[in-house]
Amino acid sequence: MTDLRAVDLDQLADRTGIRVEFYDPAGTRYGFPTFPYHSAPDGLATRRQLRAAGLRPGGHDPVAQILWRHRKTRRVAYLYRLDLAAPKRVASPAQRAAIAKALLARRTCRVCGQVKPYYIPRRYGECLDCLEGSQP
């Protein structure tokens, strides 16, 4: 695996003495190799980045994390190794048929039996036309 140090952040600390809050490539402060937002080393990606590339973690645990502040809360995104990532699984034709059947059931009204172009609100259990007809 590649070295988990960000050269720019190391040089900044050496040059100015400023330590970046969420930069801990050795994992001594946070217990896990940690990088600030937009500073992950090459060869690591988040789940979203893996998904966009048609990959998945492949059962491997994260090797590092990105920490940042959003308003007053601390946010985290875990990083996975790209070289261990596996291709995304594709649904079989039977699975796709089952999903299509379930989605059709969500658009079918239980009262009038019509298939609507929208999902029937679970709150009411009937389409909006039947709901309007049942109210005084």
PDB file of C-alpha atoms in Angstrom, residues 32-101:
ATOM      1  CA  PHE A  32      -6.920   5.481  13.180  1.00  0.00           C
ATOM      2  CA  PRO A  33      -5.015   7.171  10.319  1.00  0.00           C
ATOM      3  CA  THR A  34      -6.865  10.464   9.913  1.00  0.00           C
ATOM      4  CA  PHE A  35      -6.828  13.153   7.240  1.00  0.00           C
ATOM      5  CA  PRO A  36      -8.572  16.501   6.817  1.00  0.00           C
ATOM      6  CA  TYR A  37     -11.238  17.112   4.180  1.00  0.00           C
ATOM      7  CA  HIS A  38      -9.869  16.936   0.575  1.00  0.00           C
ATOM      8  CA  SER A  39      -6.504  15.592   1.748  1.00  0.00           C
ATOM      9  CA  ALA A  40      -6.767  11.828   1.446  1.00  0.00           C
ATOM     10  CA  PRO A  41      -3.717  10.146  -0.096  1.00  0.00           C
ATOM     11  CA  ASP A  42      -3.888   8.463  -3.485  1.00  0.00           C
ATOM     12  CA  GLY A  43      -5.062   4.877  -3.494  1.00  0.00           C
ATOM     13  CA  LEU A  44      -7.835   5.461  -0.932  1.00  0.00           C
ATOM     14  CA  ALA A  45     -11.486   6.253  -1.596  1.00  0.00           C
ATOM     15  CA  THR A  46     -14.764   6.675   0.272  1.00  0.00           C
ATOM     16  CA  ARG A  47     -17.744   4.387  -0.300  1.00  0.00           C
ATOM     17  CA  ARG A  48     -19.360   6.997  -2.549  1.00  0.00           C
ATOM     18  CA  GLN A  49     -16.214   7.311  -4.629  1.00  0.00           C
ATOM     19  CA  LEU A  50     -16.006   3.535  -4.924  1.00  0.00           C
ATOM     20  CA  ARG A  51     -19.657   3.358  -5.975  1.00  0.00           C
ATOM     21  CA  ALA A  52     -19.121   6.057  -8.623  1.00  0.00           C
ATOM     22  CA  ALA A  53     -16.248   3.989 -10.023  1.00  0.00           C
ATOM     23  CA  GLY A  54     -18.384   0.827 -10.139  1.00  0.00           C
ATOM     24  CA  LEU A  55     -16.622  -0.737  -7.138  1.00  0.00           C
ATOM     25  CA  ARG A  56     -17.422  -1.809  -3.578  1.00  0.00           C
ATOM     26  CA  PRO A  57     -15.181  -2.340  -0.514  1.00  0.00           C
ATOM     27  CA  GLY A  58     -15.290  -6.102  -1.085  1.00  0.00           C
ATOM     28  CA  GLY A  59     -15.615  -7.079   2.570  1.00  0.00           C
ATOM     29  CA  HIS A  60     -12.476  -5.240   3.670  1.00  0.00           C
ATOM     30  CA  ASP A  61     -12.441  -2.906   6.647  1.00  0.00           C
ATOM     31  CA  PRO A  62     -11.591   0.796   6.241  1.00  0.00           C
ATOM     32  CA  VAL A  63      -7.894   1.664   6.534  1.00  0.00           C
ATOM     33  CA  ALA A  64      -8.202   5.402   7.283  1.00  0.00           C
ATOM     34  CA  GLN A  65     -10.722   8.162   7.841  1.00  0.00           C
ATOM     35  CA  ILE A  66     -11.423  11.749   6.878  1.00  0.00           C
ATOM     36  CA  LEU A  67     -12.601  14.079   9.641  1.00  0.00           C
ATOM     37  CA  TRP A  68     -14.108  17.538   9.233  1.00  0.00           C
ATOM     38  CA  ARG A  69     -16.411  19.893  11.054  1.00  0.00           C
ATOM     39  CA  HIS A  70     -19.884  20.639   9.743  1.00  0.00           C
ATOM     40  CA  ARG A  71     -21.407  23.439  11.729  1.00  0.00           C
ATOM     41  CA  LYS A  72     -20.746  22.292  15.298  1.00  0.00           C
ATOM     42  CA  THR A  73     -20.571  18.561  14.711  1.00  0.00           C
ATOM     43  CA  ARG A  74     -17.619  16.399  13.713  1.00  0.00           C
ATOM     44  CA  ARG A  75     -18.224  14.354  10.571  1.00  0.00           C
ATOM     45  CA  VAL A  76     -16.360  11.239   9.441  1.00  0.00           C
ATOM     46  CA  ALA A  77     -15.929   9.383   6.152  1.00  0.00           C
ATOM     47  CA  TYR A  78     -14.073   6.090   6.081  1.00  0.00           C
ATOM     48  CA  LEU A  79     -11.467   5.356   3.420  1.00  0.00           C
ATOM     49  CA  TYR A  80     -10.972   2.008   1.691  1.00  0.00           C
ATOM     50  CA  ARG A  81      -8.086   0.741  -0.399  1.00  0.00           C
ATOM     51  CA  LEU A  82      -8.718   0.896  -4.139  1.00  0.00           C
ATOM     52  CA  ASP A  83      -6.480  -2.079  -4.865  1.00  0.00           C
ATOM     53  CA  LEU A  84      -8.646  -4.333  -2.646  1.00  0.00           C
ATOM     54  CA  ALA A  85     -11.981  -3.074  -4.001  1.00  0.00           C
ATOM     55  CA  ALA A  86     -14.187  -5.517  -5.894  1.00  0.00           C
ATOM     56  CA  PRO A  87     -16.600  -4.819  -8.762  1.00  0.00           C
ATOM     57  CA  LYS A  88     -20.150  -3.929  -7.796  1.00  0.00           C
ATOM     58  CA  ARG A  89     -22.585  -6.803  -7.825  1.00  0.00           C
ATOM     59  CA  VAL A  90     -25.345  -6.738 -10.438  1.00  0.00           C
ATOM     60  CA  ALA A  91     -28.914  -7.810  -9.699  1.00  0.00           C
ATOM     61  CA  SER A  92     -30.066 -10.988 -11.416  1.00  0.00           C
ATOM     62  CA  PRO A  93     -33.097 -10.927 -13.740  1.00  0.00           C
ATOM     63  CA  ALA A  94     -35.203 -12.592 -11.007  1.00  0.00           C
ATOM     64  CA  GLN A  95     -34.174  -9.929  -8.496  1.00  0.00           C
ATOM     65  CA  ARG A  96     -34.994  -7.158 -10.974  1.00  0.00           C
ATOM     66  CA  ALA A  97     -38.431  -8.726 -11.591  1.00  0.00           C
ATOM     67  CA  ALA A  98     -39.093  -8.897  -7.834  1.00  0.00           C
ATOM     68  CA  ILE A  99     -38.110  -5.223  -7.416  1.00  0.00           C
ATOM     69  CA  ALA A 100     -40.375  -4.192 -10.310  1.00  0.00           C
ATOM     70  CA  LYS A 101     -43.270  -6.157  -8.777  1.00  0.00           C
TER      71      LYS A 101
END
